[in-house]
mmCIF file of C-alpha atoms and ligand atoms in Angstrom:
data_model
loop_
_atom_site.group_PDB
_atom_site.id
_atom_site.type_symbol
_atom_site.label_atom_id
_atom_site.label_comp_id
_atom_site.label_asym_id
_atom_site.label_seq_id
_atom_site.Cartn_x
_atom_site.Cartn_y
_atom_site.Cartn_z
ATOM 1 C CA MET A 1 9.812 53.739 4.692
ATOM 2 C CA LYS A 2 13.021 51.779 4.425
ATOM 3 C CA VAL A 3 13.478 48.372 2.811
ATOM 4 C CA ASN A 4 16.940 46.910 3.321
ATOM 5 C CA GLY A 5 18.206 50.350 4.315
ATOM 6 C CA LYS A 6 16.849 52.131 1.215
ATOM 7 C CA ASP A 7 13.938 54.602 1.258
ATOM 8 C CA TYR A 8 10.935 53.544 -0.799
ATOM 9 C CA ARG A 9 7.505 54.812 -1.547
ATOM 10 C CA THR A 10 4.919 52.135 -2.362
ATOM 11 C CA ILE A 11 4.227 53.664 -5.774
ATOM 12 C CA TRP A 12 5.683 56.507 -7.862
ATOM 13 C CA LEU A 13 5.761 57.903 -11.412
ATOM 14 C CA GLU A 14 9.137 58.145 -13.120
ATOM 15 C CA ASP A 15 9.604 59.182 -16.763
ATOM 16 C CA GLY A 16 6.013 58.275 -17.541
ATOM 17 C CA ILE A 17 6.372 54.801 -16.010
ATOM 18 C CA CYS A 18 4.279 53.942 -12.997
ATOM 19 C CA LYS A 19 6.564 52.017 -10.660
ATOM 20 C CA MET A 20 5.249 50.126 -7.663
ATOM 21 C CA ILE A 21 6.248 47.539 -5.095
ATOM 22 C CA ASN A 22 4.762 44.267 -6.354
ATOM 23 C CA GLN A 23 2.546 43.409 -3.393
ATOM 24 C CA ASN A 24 1.498 40.079 -4.886
ATOM 25 C CA LEU A 25 5.050 38.804 -4.358
ATOM 26 C CA LEU A 26 5.440 39.958 -0.746
ATOM 27 C CA PRO A 27 6.604 38.734 1.703
ATOM 28 C CA HIS A 28 8.476 36.221 -0.442
ATOM 29 C CA LYS A 29 10.124 38.531 -2.979
ATOM 30 C CA PHE A 30 10.723 42.278 -3.091
ATOM 31 C CA GLU A 31 10.340 43.462 -6.677
ATOM 32 C CA ILE A 32 9.376 46.667 -8.414
ATOM 33 C CA PHE A 33 6.705 46.320 -11.084
ATOM 34 C CA GLU A 34 6.719 48.796 -13.971
ATOM 35 C CA ALA A 35 3.506 49.791 -15.742
ATOM 36 C CA LYS A 36 4.418 51.593 -18.952
ATOM 37 C CA THR A 37 0.939 52.567 -20.108
ATOM 38 C CA TYR A 38 -2.248 53.622 -18.353
ATOM 39 C CA GLN A 39 -3.798 50.297 -19.333
ATOM 40 C CA GLU A 40 -0.926 48.393 -17.704
ATOM 41 C CA THR A 41 -1.472 50.468 -14.559
ATOM 42 C CA CYS A 42 -5.176 49.515 -14.700
ATOM 43 C CA VAL A 43 -4.199 45.820 -14.794
ATOM 44 C CA ALA A 44 -1.847 46.363 -11.840
ATOM 45 C CA ILE A 45 -4.716 47.865 -9.805
ATOM 46 C CA LYS A 46 -7.169 45.136 -10.816
ATOM 47 C CA THR A 47 -4.791 42.259 -10.101
ATOM 48 C CA MET A 48 -3.692 43.907 -6.825
ATOM 49 C CA ILE A 49 -0.017 44.272 -7.723
ATOM 50 C CA THR A 50 -0.716 47.545 -5.984
ATOM 51 C CA ARG A 51 -3.543 47.713 -3.460
ATOM 52 C CA GLY A 52 -4.849 49.530 -0.429
ATOM 53 C CA ALA A 53 -7.056 52.615 -0.536
ATOM 54 C CA GLY A 54 -4.318 55.267 -0.774
ATOM 55 C CA ALA A 55 -2.010 53.341 -3.091
ATOM 56 C CA ILE A 56 -4.967 52.655 -5.394
ATOM 57 C CA GLY A 57 -5.750 56.383 -5.364
ATOM 58 C CA ALA A 58 -2.171 57.282 -6.283
ATOM 59 C CA ALA A 59 -2.107 54.577 -8.975
ATOM 60 C CA ALA A 60 -5.359 55.874 -10.460
ATOM 61 C CA GLY A 61 -3.975 59.428 -10.536
ATOM 62 C CA PHE A 62 -0.779 58.230 -12.226
ATOM 63 C CA ALA A 63 -2.787 56.143 -14.725
ATOM 64 C CA MET A 64 -4.856 59.207 -15.631
ATOM 65 C CA ALA A 65 -1.618 61.200 -16.117
ATOM 66 C CA GLN A 66 -0.185 58.406 -18.297
ATOM 67 C CA ALA A 67 -3.369 58.523 -20.381
ATOM 68 C CA ALA A 68 -2.884 62.266 -20.842
ATOM 69 C CA PHE A 69 0.561 61.568 -22.328
ATOM 70 C CA GLU A 70 -0.703 58.695 -24.477
ATOM 71 C CA ASN A 71 -3.532 60.779 -25.850
ATOM 72 C CA PRO A 72 -2.963 60.559 -29.646
ATOM 73 C CA ASP A 73 -4.735 63.830 -30.300
ATOM 74 C CA ASN A 74 -3.416 66.117 -27.569
ATOM 75 C CA ASN A 75 -6.193 66.914 -25.080
ATOM 76 C CA ALA A 76 -8.873 64.978 -26.985
ATOM 77 C CA GLU A 77 -11.584 64.698 -24.355
ATOM 78 C CA THR A 78 -13.021 61.475 -25.785
ATOM 79 C CA PHE A 79 -9.785 59.552 -25.246
ATOM 80 C CA LEU A 80 -9.380 60.892 -21.716
ATOM 81 C CA THR A 81 -13.000 60.169 -20.806
ATOM 82 C CA LYS A 82 -12.630 56.590 -22.049
ATOM 83 C CA ALA A 83 -9.422 56.198 -20.032
ATOM 84 C CA LYS A 84 -11.126 57.600 -16.914
ATOM 85 C CA ILE A 85 -13.966 55.081 -17.273
ATOM 86 C CA GLU A 86 -11.453 52.220 -17.683
ATOM 87 C CA ILE A 87 -9.444 53.304 -14.631
ATOM 88 C CA GLU A 88 -12.580 53.648 -12.508
ATOM 89 C CA ALA A 89 -13.746 50.161 -13.529
ATOM 90 C CA THR A 90 -10.707 48.504 -11.938
ATOM 91 C CA ARG A 91 -11.890 48.482 -8.291
ATOM 92 C CA PRO A 92 -15.251 49.857 -7.194
ATOM 93 C CA THR A 93 -15.029 50.373 -3.422
ATOM 94 C CA ALA A 94 -12.045 52.636 -2.661
ATOM 95 C CA GLN A 95 -13.151 56.281 -2.748
ATOM 96 C CA ASP A 96 -9.551 57.514 -3.176
ATOM 97 C CA LEU A 97 -9.512 56.050 -6.687
ATOM 98 C CA PHE A 98 -12.486 58.155 -7.803
ATOM 99 C CA ALA A 99 -11.235 61.275 -6.012
ATOM 100 C CA ALA A 100 -7.891 60.950 -7.865
ATOM 101 C CA THR A 101 -9.290 60.311 -11.370
ATOM 102 C CA ALA A 102 -11.632 63.313 -11.025
ATOM 103 C CA ARG A 103 -8.784 65.641 -10.025
ATOM 104 C CA VAL A 104 -6.281 64.486 -12.641
ATOM 105 C CA PHE A 105 -8.917 64.293 -15.414
ATOM 106 C CA GLU A 106 -9.710 67.975 -14.938
ATOM 107 C CA LYS A 107 -6.023 68.902 -15.273
ATOM 108 C CA SER A 108 -5.490 66.537 -18.208
ATOM 109 C CA LEU A 109 -7.950 68.689 -20.167
ATOM 110 C CA ILE A 110 -5.453 71.548 -19.799
ATOM 111 C CA SER A 111 -2.247 69.625 -20.604
ATOM 112 C CA SER A 112 -0.451 66.373 -19.883
ATOM 113 C CA GLU A 113 2.151 68.304 -17.814
ATOM 114 C CA GLU A 114 -0.629 69.662 -15.590
ATOM 115 C CA ALA A 115 -2.025 66.130 -15.247
ATOM 116 C CA VAL A 116 1.332 64.785 -14.061
ATOM 117 C CA LYS A 117 1.733 67.675 -11.608
ATOM 118 C CA GLU A 118 -1.695 66.946 -10.122
ATOM 119 C CA ALA A 119 -1.018 63.199 -9.868
ATOM 120 C CA GLN A 120 2.290 63.879 -8.064
ATOM 121 C CA LYS A 121 0.473 66.316 -5.780
ATOM 122 C CA ILE A 122 -2.062 63.626 -4.833
ATOM 123 C CA ALA A 123 0.760 61.181 -4.008
ATOM 124 C CA ASN A 124 2.564 63.799 -1.897
ATOM 125 C CA GLU A 125 -0.643 64.736 -0.066
ATOM 126 C CA ASN A 126 -1.102 61.048 0.712
ATOM 127 C CA VAL A 127 2.336 60.908 2.334
ATOM 128 C CA ASP A 128 1.686 64.052 4.404
ATOM 129 C CA ALA A 129 -1.756 62.844 5.499
ATOM 130 C CA GLY A 130 -0.313 59.471 6.558
ATOM 131 C CA ARG A 131 2.338 61.139 8.711
ATOM 132 C CA LYS A 132 -0.219 63.467 10.351
ATOM 133 C CA ILE A 133 -2.605 60.558 10.980
ATOM 134 C CA GLY A 134 0.334 58.855 12.684
ATOM 135 C CA GLU A 135 1.001 61.889 14.873
ATOM 136 C CA PHE A 136 -2.638 62.306 15.927
ATOM 137 C CA GLY A 137 -3.181 58.569 16.328
ATOM 138 C CA ALA A 138 -0.076 58.193 18.512
ATOM 139 C CA GLU A 139 -1.819 60.386 21.112
ATOM 140 C CA LEU A 140 -4.183 57.443 21.699
ATOM 141 C CA LEU A 141 -1.309 55.027 22.306
ATOM 142 C CA ARG A 142 0.223 54.752 25.756
ATOM 143 C CA ASP A 143 3.407 52.854 26.458
ATOM 144 C CA GLY A 144 2.681 49.113 26.626
ATOM 145 C CA MET A 145 -0.605 49.143 24.711
ATOM 146 C CA ARG A 146 -1.695 46.269 22.488
ATOM 147 C CA VAL A 147 -3.298 47.215 19.169
ATOM 148 C CA LEU A 148 -5.400 44.974 16.939
ATOM 149 C CA THR A 149 -5.427 45.804 13.232
ATOM 150 C CA HIS A 150 -7.172 44.177 10.290
ATOM 151 C CA CYS A 151 -6.003 43.860 6.669
ATOM 152 C CA ASN A 152 -3.112 46.136 5.719
ATOM 153 C CA ALA A 153 -3.515 49.835 6.249
ATOM 154 C CA GLY A 154 0.192 50.418 6.715
ATOM 155 C CA TRP A 155 2.592 52.143 4.351
ATOM 156 C CA LEU A 156 2.165 49.521 1.609
ATOM 157 C CA ALA A 157 -1.511 50.431 1.361
ATOM 158 C CA PHE A 158 -0.627 54.107 0.855
ATOM 159 C CA VAL A 159 2.224 56.008 -0.729
ATOM 160 C CA ASP A 160 4.071 56.069 2.603
ATOM 161 C CA TRP A 161 3.305 55.884 6.350
ATOM 162 C CA GLY A 162 -0.207 54.445 5.966
ATOM 163 C CA THR A 163 -3.149 55.045 8.262
ATOM 164 C CA ALA A 164 -3.976 52.357 10.851
ATOM 165 C CA ILE A 165 -0.322 51.408 11.424
ATOM 166 C CA SER A 166 1.118 54.925 11.088
ATOM 167 C CA PRO A 167 0.320 55.785 14.777
ATOM 168 C CA VAL A 168 2.373 52.742 15.802
ATOM 169 C CA TYR A 169 5.366 53.966 13.751
ATOM 170 C CA VAL A 170 5.114 57.437 15.303
ATOM 171 C CA ALA A 171 4.675 55.952 18.808
ATOM 172 C CA LYS A 172 7.919 54.026 18.230
ATOM 173 C CA GLU A 173 9.714 57.312 17.437
ATOM 174 C CA GLN A 174 8.333 58.550 20.772
ATOM 175 C CA GLU A 175 9.944 55.506 22.415
ATOM 176 C CA LYS A 176 6.639 53.942 23.398
ATOM 177 C CA SER A 177 6.548 50.193 23.254
ATOM 178 C CA ILE A 178 3.446 49.100 21.333
ATOM 179 C CA PHE A 179 2.506 45.521 20.466
ATOM 180 C CA VAL A 180 0.426 44.796 17.354
ATOM 181 C CA TYR A 181 -1.871 41.847 16.716
ATOM 182 C CA SER A 182 -2.340 41.524 12.971
ATOM 183 C CA ASP A 183 -5.412 39.613 11.753
ATOM 184 C CA GLU A 184 -4.312 37.322 8.966
ATOM 185 C CA THR A 185 -7.215 38.666 6.816
ATOM 186 C CA ARG A 186 -8.586 35.874 4.696
ATOM 187 C CA PRO A 187 -8.780 35.310 1.819
ATOM 188 C CA ARG A 188 -5.836 37.332 0.441
ATOM 189 C CA LEU A 189 -3.964 37.488 3.738
ATOM 190 C CA GLN A 190 -3.007 41.159 3.633
ATOM 191 C CA GLY A 191 -2.502 40.969 7.409
ATOM 192 C CA SER A 192 -0.203 37.964 7.571
ATOM 193 C CA ARG A 193 1.642 38.756 4.338
ATOM 194 C CA LEU A 194 1.827 42.554 4.210
ATOM 195 C CA SER A 195 1.213 44.070 7.657
ATOM 196 C CA ALA A 196 3.462 41.446 9.239
ATOM 197 C CA TRP A 197 6.202 42.156 6.648
ATOM 198 C CA GLU A 198 5.992 45.905 7.324
ATOM 199 C CA LEU A 199 5.969 45.483 11.103
ATOM 200 C CA TYR A 200 8.900 43.079 10.983
ATOM 201 C CA HIS A 201 10.990 45.434 8.816
ATOM 202 C CA ASN A 202 10.237 48.333 11.170
ATOM 203 C CA ASP A 203 11.083 46.400 14.350
ATOM 204 C CA ILE A 204 7.566 46.556 15.767
ATOM 205 C CA PRO A 205 6.785 43.640 18.098
ATOM 206 C CA HIS A 206 3.805 41.791 16.663
ATOM 207 C CA LYS A 207 2.000 38.496 16.208
ATOM 208 C CA ILE A 208 -0.168 37.281 13.358
ATOM 209 C CA ILE A 209 -3.471 35.871 14.597
ATOM 210 C CA PRO A 210 -6.081 33.794 12.747
ATOM 211 C CA ASP A 211 -9.075 35.908 11.752
ATOM 212 C CA ASN A 212 -11.313 34.086 14.188
ATOM 213 C CA ALA A 213 -9.031 34.585 17.224
ATOM 214 C CA ALA A 214 -9.659 38.279 17.912
ATOM 215 C CA ALA A 215 -12.816 37.822 20.007
ATOM 216 C CA ALA A 216 -11.047 35.376 22.331
ATOM 217 C CA LEU A 217 -8.092 37.759 22.751
ATOM 218 C CA MET A 218 -10.472 40.607 23.561
ATOM 219 C CA GLN A 219 -12.238 38.392 26.108
ATOM 220 C CA ASP A 220 -8.854 37.630 27.705
ATOM 221 C CA GLY A 221 -8.110 41.376 28.026
ATOM 222 C CA LYS A 222 -5.223 41.222 25.559
ATOM 223 C CA ILE A 223 -6.368 43.997 23.213
ATOM 224 C CA ASP A 224 -6.494 47.635 24.339
ATOM 225 C CA ILE A 225 -7.536 49.334 21.102
ATOM 226 C CA VAL A 226 -8.577 48.389 17.558
ATOM 227 C CA ILE A 227 -7.417 50.584 14.664
ATOM 228 C CA THR A 228 -8.278 49.796 11.042
ATOM 229 C CA GLY A 229 -8.208 51.723 7.790
ATOM 230 C CA ALA A 230 -11.117 52.562 5.497
ATOM 231 C CA ASP A 231 -11.858 52.275 1.814
ATOM 232 C CA ARG A 232 -14.835 54.616 1.844
ATOM 233 C CA ILE A 233 -16.560 56.592 4.580
ATOM 234 C CA ALA A 234 -20.148 57.640 3.868
ATOM 235 C CA ALA A 235 -21.645 60.975 4.891
ATOM 236 C CA ASN A 236 -23.233 59.412 8.001
ATOM 237 C CA GLY A 237 -19.926 57.860 9.120
ATOM 238 C CA ASP A 238 -20.651 54.270 8.036
ATOM 239 C CA THR A 239 -17.338 52.842 6.867
ATOM 240 C CA ALA A 240 -16.434 50.247 4.248
ATOM 241 C CA ASN A 241 -13.240 48.355 4.958
ATOM 242 C CA LYS A 242 -11.797 44.907 4.280
ATOM 243 C CA ILE A 243 -14.203 42.044 4.912
ATOM 244 C CA GLY A 244 -14.040 41.036 8.566
ATOM 245 C CA THR A 245 -13.792 44.584 9.923
ATOM 246 C CA LEU A 246 -17.468 44.631 10.926
ATOM 247 C CA GLU A 247 -16.980 41.496 13.020
ATOM 248 C CA LYS A 248 -14.057 43.113 14.897
ATOM 249 C CA ALA A 249 -16.112 46.277 15.511
ATOM 250 C CA ILE A 250 -19.019 44.257 16.932
ATOM 251 C CA CYS A 251 -16.647 42.326 19.207
ATOM 252 C CA ALA A 252 -14.910 45.538 20.316
ATOM 253 C CA LYS A 253 -18.265 47.088 21.248
ATOM 254 C CA TYR A 254 -19.229 43.965 23.212
ATOM 255 C CA PHE A 255 -15.962 43.994 25.176
ATOM 256 C CA ASP A 256 -15.931 47.800 25.553
ATOM 257 C CA ILE A 257 -12.696 48.282 23.593
ATOM 258 C CA PRO A 258 -12.241 51.523 21.586
ATOM 259 C CA PHE A 259 -12.549 50.974 17.829
ATOM 260 C CA TYR A 260 -10.972 53.644 15.600
ATOM 261 C CA ILE A 261 -10.955 54.179 11.849
ATOM 262 C CA ALA A 262 -7.829 55.895 10.475
ATOM 263 C CA ALA A 263 -8.253 57.545 7.073
ATOM 264 C CA PRO A 264 -7.341 60.691 5.140
ATOM 265 C CA SER A 265 -10.082 63.125 4.113
ATOM 266 C CA SER A 266 -9.816 61.807 0.518
ATOM 267 C CA THR A 267 -11.564 58.626 1.747
ATOM 268 C CA PHE A 268 -14.694 60.533 2.840
ATOM 269 C CA ASP A 269 -17.453 60.438 0.271
ATOM 270 C CA LYS A 270 -19.884 63.228 1.105
ATOM 271 C CA ASN A 271 -22.059 62.246 -1.854
ATOM 272 C CA CYS A 272 -22.690 58.800 -0.441
ATOM 273 C CA PRO A 273 -25.425 59.135 2.192
ATOM 274 C CA SER A 274 -24.833 55.896 4.115
ATOM 275 C CA GLY A 275 -23.064 52.539 4.033
ATOM 276 C CA LYS A 276 -25.970 51.025 2.089
ATOM 277 C CA GLU A 277 -24.950 52.992 -1.004
ATOM 278 C CA ILE A 278 -21.249 51.997 -0.903
ATOM 279 C CA PRO A 279 -20.526 49.600 -3.805
ATOM 280 C CA ILE A 280 -18.971 46.383 -2.533
ATOM 281 C CA GLU A 281 -16.492 44.561 -4.733
ATOM 282 C CA TYR A 282 -16.979 40.812 -5.158
ATOM 283 C CA ARG A 283 -13.834 38.922 -6.116
ATOM 284 C CA SER A 284 -13.122 35.501 -7.614
ATOM 285 C CA ASP A 285 -13.860 32.081 -6.069
ATOM 286 C CA ASP A 286 -10.207 31.174 -6.461
ATOM 287 C CA GLU A 287 -9.130 33.618 -3.752
ATOM 288 C CA VAL A 288 -11.206 31.606 -1.254
ATOM 289 C CA LYS A 289 -10.573 28.111 -2.563
ATOM 290 C CA MET A 290 -6.852 28.358 -3.269
ATOM 291 C CA MET A 291 -3.793 29.394 -1.275
ATOM 292 C CA GLU A 292 -0.525 30.765 -2.602
ATOM 293 C CA GLY A 293 2.923 30.485 -1.098
ATOM 294 C CA ILE A 294 6.509 29.394 -1.534
ATOM 295 C CA ASP A 295 6.949 25.657 -2.066
ATOM 296 C CA SER A 296 9.905 23.524 -0.983
ATOM 297 C CA THR A 297 11.745 24.379 -4.229
ATOM 298 C CA GLY A 298 11.454 28.112 -3.531
ATOM 299 C CA ASN A 299 8.828 28.737 -6.226
ATOM 300 C CA LEU A 300 5.644 30.713 -5.728
ATOM 301 C CA ASN A 301 2.775 28.260 -6.228
ATOM 302 C CA LYS A 302 -0.975 27.993 -5.786
ATOM 303 C CA ILE A 303 -2.730 24.981 -4.323
ATOM 304 C CA THR A 304 -6.412 24.168 -3.939
ATOM 305 C CA VAL A 305 -7.503 23.897 -0.302
ATOM 306 C CA ALA A 306 -11.306 23.783 -0.638
ATOM 307 C CA ASN A 307 -13.700 21.272 -2.147
ATOM 308 C CA PRO A 308 -13.095 22.011 -5.847
ATOM 309 C CA SER A 309 -16.705 21.530 -6.947
ATOM 310 C CA SER A 310 -18.201 23.894 -4.351
ATOM 311 C CA GLU A 311 -18.760 27.526 -5.214
ATOM 312 C CA ALA A 312 -17.408 30.297 -2.985
ATOM 313 C CA LEU A 313 -18.777 33.749 -2.195
ATOM 314 C CA ASN A 314 -16.103 36.408 -1.878
ATOM 315 C CA PRO A 315 -17.176 39.936 -0.861
ATOM 316 C CA GLY A 316 -14.036 42.047 -0.562
ATOM 317 C CA PHE A 317 -15.431 44.555 1.938
ATOM 318 C CA ASP A 318 -18.049 45.031 4.634
ATOM 319 C CA VAL A 319 -19.621 48.114 6.150
ATOM 320 C CA THR A 320 -19.220 49.017 9.822
ATOM 321 C CA PRO A 321 -22.101 51.215 11.024
ATOM 322 C CA ALA A 322 -21.063 54.567 12.481
ATOM 323 C CA ASP A 323 -22.419 53.713 15.943
ATOM 324 C CA LEU A 324 -19.755 51.021 16.370
ATOM 325 C CA ILE A 325 -16.937 53.504 15.632
ATOM 326 C CA THR A 326 -15.372 55.360 18.580
ATOM 327 C CA GLY A 327 -13.652 57.915 16.362
ATOM 328 C CA TYR A 328 -11.932 58.755 13.071
ATOM 329 C CA ILE A 329 -8.207 59.511 13.034
ATOM 330 C CA THR A 330 -7.634 61.932 10.161
ATOM 331 C CA GLU A 331 -4.897 64.303 9.033
ATOM 332 C CA ASN A 332 -6.963 67.074 10.641
ATOM 333 C CA GLY A 333 -7.207 65.462 14.064
ATOM 334 C CA ILE A 334 -9.252 62.809 15.847
ATOM 335 C CA LYS A 335 -12.989 63.269 15.394
ATOM 336 C CA ASN A 336 -15.759 61.555 17.298
ATOM 337 C CA GLY A 337 -18.177 61.977 14.401
ATOM 338 C CA VAL A 338 -18.075 62.828 10.719
ATOM 339 C CA GLU A 339 -19.224 66.441 11.065
ATOM 340 C CA ASN A 340 -16.512 68.855 9.887
ATOM 341 C CA LEU A 341 -14.386 66.189 8.284
HETATM 342 O O1 LIG B 1 -8.494 44.846 -1.203
HETATM 343 P P1 LIG B 1 -7.385 45.689 -0.675
HETATM 344 O O2 LIG B 1 -6.202 44.959 -0.198
HETATM 345 O O3 LIG B 1 -7.059 46.844 -1.588
HETATM 346 O O4 LIG B 1 -8.057 46.239 0.621
HETATM 347 C C1 LIG B 1 -8.230 47.505 0.891
HETATM 348 C C2 LIG B 1 -7.495 47.753 2.094
HETATM 349 O O5 LIG B 1 -6.323 47.993 2.018
HETATM 350 C C3 LIG B 1 -8.132 47.608 3.390
HETATM 351 O O6 LIG B 1 -9.492 47.498 3.410
HETATM 352 C C4 LIG B 1 -7.586 48.657 4.290
HETATM 353 O O7 LIG B 1 -7.835 48.327 5.588
HETATM 354 C C5 LIG B 1 -8.149 50.007 3.948
HETATM 355 S S1 LIG B 1 -7.040 51.243 4.168
HETATM 356 C C6 LIG B 1 -5.858 50.955 2.999
#
């Protein structure tokens, strides 16, 4: 996708350095963060400099490839196994992370060159899958439709294109006019900061809505379809996605609005029987109790907005049961169930 007229991927590996758009600074500043070692890439994943299921997967693959190069004793399995464990400890929910470390680890046992090749392959597959998801998903979008999305499953959350927003980008190429409502997505505001930034830069008409406004808009007949991404899809179709997704799915069911999950096949975890077994990441109190933004002097600052002595509970994800999901938009087509995915 283009930023100020220049083509960017969200994340890439160049001369052993993992380069990524610093998502913690958006929409206020556009900067590229450089992680020079696999451990720096781990920190970037953990602190959400890069984030989103597909981008995390690519980052994990690149980190594993960096580890292969840093290996002091070429191909020493102990070093690579330790690195794999460290990378996998960064964020527990996104299946793409584990799929990528497994693939690149196997190649890193052959050589660091093979590891890099595999990591680049994963990133390229992510781009292709995003584009195909866009093409299939656009079939669901008729001219004039209004889409609700939650969190950011656009191109920033992947290597390019994205999943939930990709159909909107393809529909635009097809000259359909699509309007997007973007949930702000408390507490980290991926919707109001990141999806809104993407939509704005791609000339997609949109509005940011408070997280608790979606039900009222559905009741007023203002939402035609809900499309979100996924961090992990269990074998029975239950889907983990950003906290708040479940609420939207329940509301959509109540108001008889189609609710779609858009995700590449790398997000399906066949070894996870149901949503109950998906590990849910809990994040810090500060994300709930503090807000970050640009102050009047143009500096990025954090302020406390909640009662400082109260504790917060901050689950990063929830699980939407399969029976609330109308279908899955994948790179292999739109499926009504998880069989043959
Ligand atoms: O915690 P994040 O920002 O990494 O959240 C993950 C997500 O991006 C969302 O849950 C998204 O909708 C899944 S698809 C990228």
